Structures are given as structure tokens and as C-alpha cells.
CSV table of C-alpha atoms in Angstrom, one decimal:
chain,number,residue,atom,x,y,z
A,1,UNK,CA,-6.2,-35.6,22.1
A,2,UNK,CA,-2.5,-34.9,22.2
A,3,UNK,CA,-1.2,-32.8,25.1
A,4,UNK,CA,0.7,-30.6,22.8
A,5,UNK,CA,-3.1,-29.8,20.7
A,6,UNK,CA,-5.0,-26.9,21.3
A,7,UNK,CA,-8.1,-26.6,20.7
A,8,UNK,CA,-10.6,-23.0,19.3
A,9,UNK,CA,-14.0,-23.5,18.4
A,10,UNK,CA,-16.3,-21.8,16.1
A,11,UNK,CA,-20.0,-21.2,17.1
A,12,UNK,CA,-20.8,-21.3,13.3
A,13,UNK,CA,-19.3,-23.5,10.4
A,14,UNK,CA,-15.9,-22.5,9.0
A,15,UNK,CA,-13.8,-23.3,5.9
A,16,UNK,CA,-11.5,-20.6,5.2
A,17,UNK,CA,-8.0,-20.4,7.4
A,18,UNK,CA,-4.8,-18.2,6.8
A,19,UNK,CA,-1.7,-17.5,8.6
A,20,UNK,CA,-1.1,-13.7,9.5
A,21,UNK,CA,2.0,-13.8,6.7
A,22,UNK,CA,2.9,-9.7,7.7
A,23,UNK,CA,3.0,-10.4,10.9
A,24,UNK,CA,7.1,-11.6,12.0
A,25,UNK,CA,7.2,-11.9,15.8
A,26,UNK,CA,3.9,-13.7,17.1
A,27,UNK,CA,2.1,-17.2,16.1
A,28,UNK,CA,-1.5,-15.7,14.5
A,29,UNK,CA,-4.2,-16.8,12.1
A,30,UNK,CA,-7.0,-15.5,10.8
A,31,UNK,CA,-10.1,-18.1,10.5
A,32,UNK,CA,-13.7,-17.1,8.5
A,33,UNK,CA,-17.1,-18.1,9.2
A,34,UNK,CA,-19.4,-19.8,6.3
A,35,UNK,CA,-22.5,-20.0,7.6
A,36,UNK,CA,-25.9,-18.3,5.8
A,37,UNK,CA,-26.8,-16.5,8.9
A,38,UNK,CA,-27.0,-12.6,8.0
A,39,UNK,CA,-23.8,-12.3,9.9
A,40,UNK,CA,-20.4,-13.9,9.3
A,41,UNK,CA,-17.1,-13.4,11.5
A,42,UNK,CA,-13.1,-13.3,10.9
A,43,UNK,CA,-11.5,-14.6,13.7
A,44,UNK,CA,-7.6,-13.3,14.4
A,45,UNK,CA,-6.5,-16.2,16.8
A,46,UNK,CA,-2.9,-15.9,18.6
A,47,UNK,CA,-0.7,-18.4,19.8
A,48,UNK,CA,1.5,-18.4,22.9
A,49,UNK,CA,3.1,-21.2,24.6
A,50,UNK,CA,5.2,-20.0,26.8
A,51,UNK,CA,3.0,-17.8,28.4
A,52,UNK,CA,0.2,-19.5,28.8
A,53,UNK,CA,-2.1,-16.2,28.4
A,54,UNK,CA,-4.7,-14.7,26.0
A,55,UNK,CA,-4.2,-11.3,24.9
A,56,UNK,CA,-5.3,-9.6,21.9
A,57,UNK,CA,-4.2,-6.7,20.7
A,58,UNK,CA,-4.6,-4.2,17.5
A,59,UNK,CA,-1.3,-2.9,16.0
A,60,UNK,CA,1.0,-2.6,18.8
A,61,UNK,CA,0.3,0.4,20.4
A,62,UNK,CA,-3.3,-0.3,21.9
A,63,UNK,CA,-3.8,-3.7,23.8
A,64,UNK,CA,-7.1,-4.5,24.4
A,65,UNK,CA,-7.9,-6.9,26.9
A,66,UNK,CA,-6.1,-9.7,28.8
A,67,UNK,CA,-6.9,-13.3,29.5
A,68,UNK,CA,-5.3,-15.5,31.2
A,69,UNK,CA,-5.9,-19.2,29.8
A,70,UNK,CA,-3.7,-22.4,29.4
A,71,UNK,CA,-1.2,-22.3,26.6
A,72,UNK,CA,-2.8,-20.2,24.0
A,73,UNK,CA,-4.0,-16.0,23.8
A,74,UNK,CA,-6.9,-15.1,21.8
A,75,UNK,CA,-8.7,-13.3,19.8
A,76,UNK,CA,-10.7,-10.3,18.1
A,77,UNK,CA,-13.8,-11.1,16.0
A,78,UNK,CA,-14.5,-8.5,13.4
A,79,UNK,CA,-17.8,-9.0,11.5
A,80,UNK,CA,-17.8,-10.2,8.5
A,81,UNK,CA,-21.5,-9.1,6.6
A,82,UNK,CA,-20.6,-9.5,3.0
A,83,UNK,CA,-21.4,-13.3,3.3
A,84,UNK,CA,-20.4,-16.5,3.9
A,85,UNK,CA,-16.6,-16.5,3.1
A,86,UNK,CA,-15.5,-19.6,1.6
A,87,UNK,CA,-11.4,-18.4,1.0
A,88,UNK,CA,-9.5,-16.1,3.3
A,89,UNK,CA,-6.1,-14.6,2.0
A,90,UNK,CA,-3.4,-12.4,4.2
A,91,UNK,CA,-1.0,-9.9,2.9
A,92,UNK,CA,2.7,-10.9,3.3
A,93,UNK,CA,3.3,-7.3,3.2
A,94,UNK,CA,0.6,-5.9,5.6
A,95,UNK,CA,0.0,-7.6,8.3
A,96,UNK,CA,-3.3,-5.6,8.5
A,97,UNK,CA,-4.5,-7.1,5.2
A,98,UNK,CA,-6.8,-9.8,4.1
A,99,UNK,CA,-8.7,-10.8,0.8
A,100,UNK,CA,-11.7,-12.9,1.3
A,101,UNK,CA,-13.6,-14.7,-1.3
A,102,UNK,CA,-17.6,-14.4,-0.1
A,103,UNK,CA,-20.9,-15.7,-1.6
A,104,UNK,CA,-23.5,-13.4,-2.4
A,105,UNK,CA,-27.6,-14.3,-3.6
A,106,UNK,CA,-28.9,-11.8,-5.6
A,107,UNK,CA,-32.5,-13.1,-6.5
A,108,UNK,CA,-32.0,-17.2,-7.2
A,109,UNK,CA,-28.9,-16.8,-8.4
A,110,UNK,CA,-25.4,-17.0,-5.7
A,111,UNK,CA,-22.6,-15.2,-7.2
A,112,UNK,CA,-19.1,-15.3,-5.4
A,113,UNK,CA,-17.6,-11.9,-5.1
A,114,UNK,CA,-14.2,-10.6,-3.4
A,115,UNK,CA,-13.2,-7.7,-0.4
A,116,UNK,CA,-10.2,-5.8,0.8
A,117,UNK,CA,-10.4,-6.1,4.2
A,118,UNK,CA,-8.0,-3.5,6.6
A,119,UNK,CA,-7.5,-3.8,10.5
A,120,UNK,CA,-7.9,-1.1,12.3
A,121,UNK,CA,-3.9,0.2,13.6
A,122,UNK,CA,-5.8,1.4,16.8
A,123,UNK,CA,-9.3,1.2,19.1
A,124,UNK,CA,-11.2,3.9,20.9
A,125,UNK,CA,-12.8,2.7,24.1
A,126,UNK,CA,-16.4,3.0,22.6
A,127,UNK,CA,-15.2,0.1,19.9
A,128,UNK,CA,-14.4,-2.6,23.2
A,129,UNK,CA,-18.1,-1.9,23.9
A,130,UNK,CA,-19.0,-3.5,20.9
A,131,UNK,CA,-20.2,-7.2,20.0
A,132,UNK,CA,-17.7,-7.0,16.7
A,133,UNK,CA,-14.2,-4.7,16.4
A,134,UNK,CA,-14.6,-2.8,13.5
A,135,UNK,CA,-12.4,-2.9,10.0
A,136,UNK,CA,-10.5,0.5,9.2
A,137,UNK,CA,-11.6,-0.4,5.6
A,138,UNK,CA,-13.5,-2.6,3.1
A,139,UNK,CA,-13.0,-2.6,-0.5
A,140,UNK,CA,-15.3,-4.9,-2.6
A,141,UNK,CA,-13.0,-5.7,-6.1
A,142,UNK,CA,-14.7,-4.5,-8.6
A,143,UNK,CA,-15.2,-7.7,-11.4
A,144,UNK,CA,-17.5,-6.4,-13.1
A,145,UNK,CA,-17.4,-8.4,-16.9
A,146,UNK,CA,-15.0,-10.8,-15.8
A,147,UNK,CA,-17.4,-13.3,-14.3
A,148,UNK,CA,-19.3,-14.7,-11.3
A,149,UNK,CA,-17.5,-17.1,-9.8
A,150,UNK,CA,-14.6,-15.8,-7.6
A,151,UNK,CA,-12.4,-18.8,-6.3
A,152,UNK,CA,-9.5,-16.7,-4.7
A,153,UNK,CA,-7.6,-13.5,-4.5
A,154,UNK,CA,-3.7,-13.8,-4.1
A,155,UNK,CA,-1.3,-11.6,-3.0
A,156,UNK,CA,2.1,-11.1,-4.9
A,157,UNK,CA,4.7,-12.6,-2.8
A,158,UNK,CA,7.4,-9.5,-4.1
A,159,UNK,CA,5.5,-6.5,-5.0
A,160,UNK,CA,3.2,-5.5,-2.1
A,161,UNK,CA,0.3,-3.1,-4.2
A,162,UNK,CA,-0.1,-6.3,-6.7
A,163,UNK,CA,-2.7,-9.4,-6.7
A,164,UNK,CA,-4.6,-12.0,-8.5
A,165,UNK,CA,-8.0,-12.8,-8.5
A,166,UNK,CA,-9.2,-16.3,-10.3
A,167,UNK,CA,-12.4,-16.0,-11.4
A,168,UNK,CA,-14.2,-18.0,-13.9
A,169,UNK,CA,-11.8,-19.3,-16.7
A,170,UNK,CA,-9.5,-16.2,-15.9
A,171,UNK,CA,-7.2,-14.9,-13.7
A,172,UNK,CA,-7.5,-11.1,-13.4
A,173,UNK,CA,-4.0,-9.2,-12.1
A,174,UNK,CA,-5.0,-5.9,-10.5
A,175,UNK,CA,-3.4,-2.9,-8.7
A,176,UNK,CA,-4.4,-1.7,-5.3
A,177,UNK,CA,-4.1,2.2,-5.1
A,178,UNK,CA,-5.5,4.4,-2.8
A,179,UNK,CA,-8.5,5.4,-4.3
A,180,UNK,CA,-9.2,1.7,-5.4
A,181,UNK,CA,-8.0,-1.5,-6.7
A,182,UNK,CA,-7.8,-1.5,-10.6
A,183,UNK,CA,-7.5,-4.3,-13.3
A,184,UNK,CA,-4.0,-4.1,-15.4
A,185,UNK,CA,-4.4,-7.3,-17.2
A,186,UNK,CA,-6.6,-10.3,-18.0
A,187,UNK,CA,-4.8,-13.9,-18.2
A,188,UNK,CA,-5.7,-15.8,-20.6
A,189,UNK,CA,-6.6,-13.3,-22.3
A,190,UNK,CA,-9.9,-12.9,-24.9
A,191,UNK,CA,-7.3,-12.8,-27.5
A,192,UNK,CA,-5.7,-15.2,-27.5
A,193,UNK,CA,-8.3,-18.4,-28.2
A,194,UNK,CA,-5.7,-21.2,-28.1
A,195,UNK,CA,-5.2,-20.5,-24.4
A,196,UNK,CA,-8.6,-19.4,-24.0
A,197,UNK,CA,-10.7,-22.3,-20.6
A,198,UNK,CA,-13.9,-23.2,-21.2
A,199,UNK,CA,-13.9,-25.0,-18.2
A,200,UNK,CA,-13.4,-22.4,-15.0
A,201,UNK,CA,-10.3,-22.2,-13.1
A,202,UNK,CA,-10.5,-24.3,-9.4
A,203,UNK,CA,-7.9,-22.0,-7.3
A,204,UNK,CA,-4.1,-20.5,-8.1
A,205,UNK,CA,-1.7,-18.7,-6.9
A,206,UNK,CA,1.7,-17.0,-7.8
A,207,UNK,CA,5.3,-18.8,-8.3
A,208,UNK,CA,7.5,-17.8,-6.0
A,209,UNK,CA,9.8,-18.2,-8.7
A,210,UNK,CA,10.4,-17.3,-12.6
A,211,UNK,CA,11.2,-14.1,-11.1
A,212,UNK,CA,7.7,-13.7,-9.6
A,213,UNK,CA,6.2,-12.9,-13.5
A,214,UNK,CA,4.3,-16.4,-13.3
A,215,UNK,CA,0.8,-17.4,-12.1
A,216,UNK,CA,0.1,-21.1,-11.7
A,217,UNK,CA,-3.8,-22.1,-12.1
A,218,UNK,CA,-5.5,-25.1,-11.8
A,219,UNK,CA,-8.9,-26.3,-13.9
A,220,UNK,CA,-10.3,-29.8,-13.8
A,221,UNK,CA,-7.3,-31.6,-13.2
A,222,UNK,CA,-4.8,-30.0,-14.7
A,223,UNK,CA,-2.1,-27.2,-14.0
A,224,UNK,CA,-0.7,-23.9,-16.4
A,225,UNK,CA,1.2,-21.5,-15.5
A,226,UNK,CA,0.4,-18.2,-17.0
A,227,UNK,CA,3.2,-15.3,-18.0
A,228,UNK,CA,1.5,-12.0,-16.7
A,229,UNK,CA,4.0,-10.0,-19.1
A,230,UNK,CA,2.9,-12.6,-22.3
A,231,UNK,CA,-1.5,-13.4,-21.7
A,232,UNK,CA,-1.6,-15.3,-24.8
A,233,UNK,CA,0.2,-17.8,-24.1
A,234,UNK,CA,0.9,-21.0,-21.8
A,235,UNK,CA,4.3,-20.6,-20.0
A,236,UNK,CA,4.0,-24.7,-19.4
A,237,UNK,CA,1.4,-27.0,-18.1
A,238,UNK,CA,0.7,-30.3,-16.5
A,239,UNK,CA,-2.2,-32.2,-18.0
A,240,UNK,CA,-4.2,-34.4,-16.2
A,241,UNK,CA,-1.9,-33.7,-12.8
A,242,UNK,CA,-5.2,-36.0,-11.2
A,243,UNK,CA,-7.7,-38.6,-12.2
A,244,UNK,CA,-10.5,-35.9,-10.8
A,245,UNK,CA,-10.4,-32.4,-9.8
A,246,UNK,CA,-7.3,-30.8,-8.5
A,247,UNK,CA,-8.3,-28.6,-5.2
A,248,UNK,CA,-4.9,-27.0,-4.2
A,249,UNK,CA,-1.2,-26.5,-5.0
A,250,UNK,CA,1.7,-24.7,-3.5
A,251,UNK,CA,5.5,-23.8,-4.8
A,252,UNK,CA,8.5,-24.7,-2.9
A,253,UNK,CA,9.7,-21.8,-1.3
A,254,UNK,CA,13.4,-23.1,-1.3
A,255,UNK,CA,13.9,-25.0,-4.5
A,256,UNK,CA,13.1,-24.4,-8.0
A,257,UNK,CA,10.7,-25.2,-9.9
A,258,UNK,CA,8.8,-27.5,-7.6
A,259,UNK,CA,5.6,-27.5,-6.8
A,260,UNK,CA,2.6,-29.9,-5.0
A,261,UNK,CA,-0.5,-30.6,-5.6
A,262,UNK,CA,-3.6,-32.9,-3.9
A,263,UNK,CA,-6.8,-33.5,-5.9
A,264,UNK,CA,-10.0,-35.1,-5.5
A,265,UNK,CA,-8.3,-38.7,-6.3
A,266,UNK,CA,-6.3,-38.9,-3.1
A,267,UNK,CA,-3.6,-38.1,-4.7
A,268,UNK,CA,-0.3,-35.6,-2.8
A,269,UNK,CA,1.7,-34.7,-6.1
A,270,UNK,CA,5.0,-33.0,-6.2
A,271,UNK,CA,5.9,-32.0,-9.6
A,272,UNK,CA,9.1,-30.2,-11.3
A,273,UNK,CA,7.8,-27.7,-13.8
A,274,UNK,CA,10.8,-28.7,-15.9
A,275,UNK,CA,9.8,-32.0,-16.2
A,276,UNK,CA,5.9,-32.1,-16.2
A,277,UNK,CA,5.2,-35.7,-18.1
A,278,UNK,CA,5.4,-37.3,-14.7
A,279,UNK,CA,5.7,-36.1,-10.7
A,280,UNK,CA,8.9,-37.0,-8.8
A,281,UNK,CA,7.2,-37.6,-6.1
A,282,UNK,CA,3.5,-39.0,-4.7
A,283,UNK,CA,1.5,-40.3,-2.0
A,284,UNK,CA,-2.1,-42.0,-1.4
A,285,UNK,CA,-2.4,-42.1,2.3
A,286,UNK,CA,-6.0,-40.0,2.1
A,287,UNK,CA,-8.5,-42.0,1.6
A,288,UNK,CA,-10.7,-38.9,0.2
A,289,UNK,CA,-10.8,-35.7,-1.6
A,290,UNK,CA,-7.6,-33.6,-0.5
A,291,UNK,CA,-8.5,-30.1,-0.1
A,292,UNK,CA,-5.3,-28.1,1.2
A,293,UNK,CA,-1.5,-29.1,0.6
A,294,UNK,CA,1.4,-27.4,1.7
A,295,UNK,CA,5.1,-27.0,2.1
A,296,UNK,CA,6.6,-26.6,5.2
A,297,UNK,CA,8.8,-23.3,4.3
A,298,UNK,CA,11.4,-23.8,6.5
A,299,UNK,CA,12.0,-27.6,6.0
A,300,UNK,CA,10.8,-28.1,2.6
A,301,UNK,CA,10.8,-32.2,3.2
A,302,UNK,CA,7.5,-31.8,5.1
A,303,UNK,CA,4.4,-31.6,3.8
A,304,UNK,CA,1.3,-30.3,5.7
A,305,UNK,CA,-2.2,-31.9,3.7
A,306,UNK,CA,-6.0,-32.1,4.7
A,307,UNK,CA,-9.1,-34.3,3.6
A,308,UNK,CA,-12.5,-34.8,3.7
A,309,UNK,CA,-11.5,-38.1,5.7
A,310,UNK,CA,-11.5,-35.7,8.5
A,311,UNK,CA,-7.8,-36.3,8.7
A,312,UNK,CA,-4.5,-33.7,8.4
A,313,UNK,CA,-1.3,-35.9,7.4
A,314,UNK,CA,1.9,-34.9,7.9
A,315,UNK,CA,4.6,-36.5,5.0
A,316,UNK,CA,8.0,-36.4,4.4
A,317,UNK,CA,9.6,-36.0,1.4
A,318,UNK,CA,13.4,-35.6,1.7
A,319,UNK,CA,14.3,-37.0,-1.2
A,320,UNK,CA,13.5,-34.5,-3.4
A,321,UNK,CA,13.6,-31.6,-1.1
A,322,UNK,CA,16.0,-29.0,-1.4
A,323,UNK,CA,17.6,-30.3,1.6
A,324,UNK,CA,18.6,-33.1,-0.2
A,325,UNK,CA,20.3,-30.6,-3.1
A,326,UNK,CA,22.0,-29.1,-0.3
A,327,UNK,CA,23.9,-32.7,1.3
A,328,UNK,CA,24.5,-33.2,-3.0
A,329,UNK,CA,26.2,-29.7,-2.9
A,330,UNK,CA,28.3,-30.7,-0.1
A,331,UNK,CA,29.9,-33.1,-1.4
A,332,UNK,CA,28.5,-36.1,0.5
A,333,UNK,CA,29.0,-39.9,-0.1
A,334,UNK,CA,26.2,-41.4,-1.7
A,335,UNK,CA,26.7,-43.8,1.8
A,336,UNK,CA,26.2,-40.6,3.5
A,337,UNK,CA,23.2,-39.2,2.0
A,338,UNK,CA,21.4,-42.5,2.4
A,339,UNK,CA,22.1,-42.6,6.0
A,340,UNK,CA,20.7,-39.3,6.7
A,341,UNK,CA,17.8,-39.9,4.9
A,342,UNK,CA,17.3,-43.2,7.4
A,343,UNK,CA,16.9,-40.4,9.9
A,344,UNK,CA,13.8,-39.3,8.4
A,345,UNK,CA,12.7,-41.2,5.7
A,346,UNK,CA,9.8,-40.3,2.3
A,347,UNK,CA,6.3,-41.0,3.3
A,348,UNK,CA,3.5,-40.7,6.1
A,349,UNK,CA,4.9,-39.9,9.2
A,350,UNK,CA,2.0,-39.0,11.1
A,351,UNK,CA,-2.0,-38.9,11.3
A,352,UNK,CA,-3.9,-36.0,12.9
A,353,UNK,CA,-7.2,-37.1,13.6
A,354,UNK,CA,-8.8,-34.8,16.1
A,355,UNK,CA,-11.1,-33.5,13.6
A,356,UNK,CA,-14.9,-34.6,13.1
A,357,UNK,CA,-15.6,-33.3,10.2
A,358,UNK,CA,-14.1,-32.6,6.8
A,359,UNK,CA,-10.3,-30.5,6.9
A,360,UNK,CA,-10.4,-27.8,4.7
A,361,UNK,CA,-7.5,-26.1,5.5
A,362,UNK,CA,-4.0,-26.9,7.2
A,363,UNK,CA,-1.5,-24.4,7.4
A,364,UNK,CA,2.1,-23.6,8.6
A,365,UNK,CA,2.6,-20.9,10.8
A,366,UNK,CA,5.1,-18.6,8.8
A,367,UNK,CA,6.8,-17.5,12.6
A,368,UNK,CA,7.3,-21.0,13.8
A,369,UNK,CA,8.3,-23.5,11.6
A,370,UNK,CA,7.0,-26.7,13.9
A,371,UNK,CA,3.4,-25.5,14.5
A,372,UNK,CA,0.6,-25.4,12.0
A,373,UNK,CA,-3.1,-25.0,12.4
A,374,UNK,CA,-6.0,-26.6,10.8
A,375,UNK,CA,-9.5,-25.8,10.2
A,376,UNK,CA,-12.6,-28.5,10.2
A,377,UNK,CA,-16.4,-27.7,8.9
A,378,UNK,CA,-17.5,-27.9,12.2
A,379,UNK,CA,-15.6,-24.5,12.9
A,380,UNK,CA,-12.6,-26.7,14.9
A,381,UNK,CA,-9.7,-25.0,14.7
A,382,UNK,CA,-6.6,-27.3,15.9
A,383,UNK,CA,-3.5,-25.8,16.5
A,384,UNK,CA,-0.5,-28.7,16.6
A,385,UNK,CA,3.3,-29.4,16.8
A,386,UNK,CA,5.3,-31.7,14.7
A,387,UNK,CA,6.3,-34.5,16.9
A,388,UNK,CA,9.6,-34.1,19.1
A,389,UNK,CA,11.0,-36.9,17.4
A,390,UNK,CA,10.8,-35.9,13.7
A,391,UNK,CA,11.9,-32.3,14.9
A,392,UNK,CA,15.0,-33.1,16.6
A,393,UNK,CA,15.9,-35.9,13.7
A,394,UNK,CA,15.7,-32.8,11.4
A,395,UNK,CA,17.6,-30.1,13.8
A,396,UNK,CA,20.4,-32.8,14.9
């Protein structure tokens, strides 16, 4: 174990993790149980290294306990009794805010349904006494006619009453209002038959580009992207992005028109949505199914992914980062630019394999751009550094 790890463990299985994206001054996460006990927990874990302390705390106005413990604070459990959450979402707006994608069995069947979930801003003495903090809210979407299968909700990275829900072959954009979220349109649309899946959508999320009017969503193996103004249509597409199922993708936060991919092939893809025939960049290094792939969004030229080889992988790829546009904007020698890249050159540049048990999510912290947690079935939660070399190599 590396001296800079950390270590949180679940008592029940877990495969849904999230960064707290409203929140702008502390390291947090949120982590969901999915086990198929009756009761099911969100975790809110907090990250201090300086300190060395556990502290947890519900807005800022009310803290609620204190512990001291060796470089990390923790945590509130809320319950979680809708069911076994198998995708967990936070607001970038609210910092109070999470969508969680949950199984439910009615009879033999098991549908997957989707909740607003609100923090409370403040506790009352008589809710410390309690096994579970309470939520100030829960809001079950309704879906009703758009399918059974809910494979995420995503918040709009702009407008903060906006989101997206994949379910089925469709991607349903809806309007959260005070009395209750409501659908405003449904892509692809039932009109449209050309654009029309048969086969249902595996995950999606918004473009932080294209003016924030675009929804990328993958199905089989392939990518479209999806105008929210224009349903019939296909804004543009990647066919066959892997050999097998594509699991995850995210955009590039700091150059346009990029985006990455992992699949069950193995496969780390970044593509350019201008150019979709063929990915400027890949890599191999999992030696199974990839279920989580993301950009760094600070230093775009790393790449966080995680497998069910147990293993989270971090990767470089400065040549097509937009850190590499910038040295091309400045005007530097070709000479120039190659040296640089020496410093920290495309590929694998280190193996995380504290885990046991298959990775299903890694993430960035969206505070600190060096740490990232990641989440194993086993209800592990890791919480690492980049190593001191590759972080100085990019900062000097």
C-alpha cells in the first residue's frame, strides 16, 4: 500500500462513486451502496490532509461531530431505501444534490428507476441520535412510458434546473421545478424512425461543448451525439468506437471536440468528434472490461480509467491534450515541443492495484487536481495522489 493511499471501507458492496461537483473548497465524494439488503446507504466522504482530522458537517453552519483520525475526515451516511443504487450523480450547481439510478423488483420483474436526492442545509439534535441523517427531500423521476431500464441521470453542466436521464433507447431531457421535475423533450424522438435504437442506450452524458445543446450517448459499441433543440436527427456519431460494449465516456473539459471512451475490449479511446473515422489516440494496458474513464480537468493529458482487472491506471496523453495546442500557440520549436513532451511522455504511467475486486468507478476530485478516488465491488474506497514525480514534471 502506498503511504500517500487512504483507505474507507464499506460494510456492504458498492459500485456507484461521484465527486461532490458544488462543493468548491473541500476534497468530498459521495459513494452508494448496492447490496439487496432492505436498506442501502450514500456515503459523503471528506478528505483532509493537512489536518489529519475527521469532521463532518451539513451545510456550513451546523457541524456535527468531530474525529480525530490520520490524514482523512469523514463522513455522514444517509439511507438510501429505494434500492440498490447502481449510478450516483452530483449537481455541479448544488452542492446538496444527487441523482441516483436504483433497482427496484416489482413481482419477478427488476426495473431500474431514478431519485432526486437533497441534503439537509441543517440538523436538529434529535437527527445525531439517529442510525441514518435524514435527506431534506426525495423525488422519484417520474418515467412513466419511457421505459424500464434507467442507466443514468445527468446534470447540465450550464443551466442548473436542467438534466438527462438515459433510459432505454432514449434519452429523456427534463426540468426540475419546485413542485416536480417534468419531461420537455424525448431524444431520439418516436418521430423520427431513422434515428429511432432498437438496441438500449449503455450510459451518456452532456458535451461540455456545442454550446452545451448536445448529449452524447453510447449503445453497443458505438457513440451519437444527439441535438436537444433538433430530436430527429443525429448531430454525428462514431460507429463501432469498440469491438464490444462501450461502458463509459467523458468530454475534455479544455479542448474541443474531444472526448474518451473505454469499452468492454480493453480499449482507452480518445476521439475528435470532427474526425470520427478513427481516434487520435488509444491504449490497451487493461487487460479487461474498462468501466470508468476520465479526464483529469485541470491537466487534460491525464487520464484516470478503471477495470474489472481490479486495476485503476493512470495514462498520459500529452500529445493530443490541449496543453499541447497551447506550446503550438506559443510559438514553440518543433525541437521544443518534443523536449517537453520527454518530460512526460503518451502512455501508462502508473498502476494502482490496491483493489481486490473489480473498479467500477475512478474519479478526479474537482477541488484538487492531483487526488482522485476509486471505488471497488467490495465497497473499497481508495483515495490516492498522482505520483510527485509526474506532478512536479507537469507544474515545472
Amino acid at each position: 500500500m502506498d503511504e500517500n493511499n487512504v483507505i474507507y471501507g464499506l460494510e456492504l458492496q458498492a459500485r456507484a462513486l461521484t465527486p461532490q461537483y458544488g462543493e468548491s473548497n473541500d476534497v468530498c465524494f459521495f459513494i452508494a451502496t448496492n447490496s439487496l439488503k432492505p436498506t442501502n446507504h450514500v456515503h459523503l466522504i471528506q478528505y483532509e490532509e493537512e489536518q489529519g482530522t475527521v469532521q463532518a458537517k451539513v451545510g456550513s453552519r451546523y457541524p456535527l461531530f468531530i474525529f480525530i483520525m490520520h490524514l482523512y475526515k469523514l463522513w455522514q451516511v444517509f439511507e438510501h431505501a429505494l434500492g440498490e443504487v447502481w449510478k450516483l450523480n452530483s449537481s455541479p450547481h448544488n452542492a446538496r444534490l444527487l441523482a441516483s439510478v436504483f433497482n427496484v423488483q416489482k413481482g419477478a420483474q427488476v426495473l431500474s428507476q431514478a431519485a432526486l436526492l437533497t441534503l439537509p442545509e441543517d440538523l436538529n439534535p434529535a437527527d445525531l441520535k439517529s442510525e441514518y441523517l435524514p435527506w431534506a427531500s426525495v423525488e422519484q423521476l417520474s418515467l412513466d412510458g419511457l421505459g424500464e431500464r434507467v442507466k443514468t441521470v445527468e446534470f447540465h453542466p450550464n443551466h442548473e434546473d436542467s438534466l438527462a436521464c438515459v433510459v432505454d433507447n432514449k434519452v429523456a431531457v427534463m426540468q426540475m421545478a419546485e413542485a416536480s421535475t417534468r419531461l420537455v423533450a424525448e431524444v431520439p424522438s418516436g418521430g423520427g424512425s431513422a434515428t429511432k435504437h432498437t438496441s438500449h442506450f449503455s450510459g451518456g452524458k452532456w458535451s461540455h461543448h456545442h454550446q452545451g445543446h448536445q448529449f452524447l450517448a453510447l449503445h453497443e459499441g458505438s457513440l451519437s451525439a444527439y441535438d436537444v433543440r433538433d430530436t430527429q436527427h443525429c448531430a454525428w456519431s462514431v460507429s463501432e468506437a469498440h469491438a464490444q460494449m462501450a461502458r463509459d465516456l467523458d468530454c475534455n473539459p479544455n479542448k474541443q471536440c474531444h472526448l474518451v471512451t473505454g469499452g468492454d475490449d480493453g480499449y482507452l479511446r480518445i476521439w475528435d468528434c470532427r474526425m470520427p473515422k478513427a481516434p487520435v489516440f488509444e491504449r490497451s494496458d487493461h487487460s479487461h472490461w474498462v468501466w470508468s474513464v476520465r479526464f483529469n480537468t485541470f491537466h487534460d493529458q491525464l487520464l484516470l480509467s478503471s477495470s474489472s482487472d481490479c486495476k485503476v491506471l493512470l495514462t498520459c496523453a500529452g500529445s493530443v491534450s490541449s496543453e499541447t495546442a497551447g506550446m503550438e500557440e506559443a510559438n514553440f520549436s518543433a525541437s521544443e515541443a518534443e523536449e517537453r513532451h520527454k518530460l512526460l511522455p503518451d502512455g501508462l504511467l502508473q498502476t494502482f492495484d490496491q483493489h481486490e475486486d473489480s473498479v467500477y468507478c475512478a474519479e478526479w476530485s474537482n477541488v484538487d487536481p492531483w487526488i482522485f478516488a476509486s471505488l471497488s465491488y467490495d465497497g473499497r474506497v481508495i483515495i490516492s495522489k498522482v505520483p510527485k514525480q509526474y506532478k512536479y514534471q507537469i507544474i515545472f
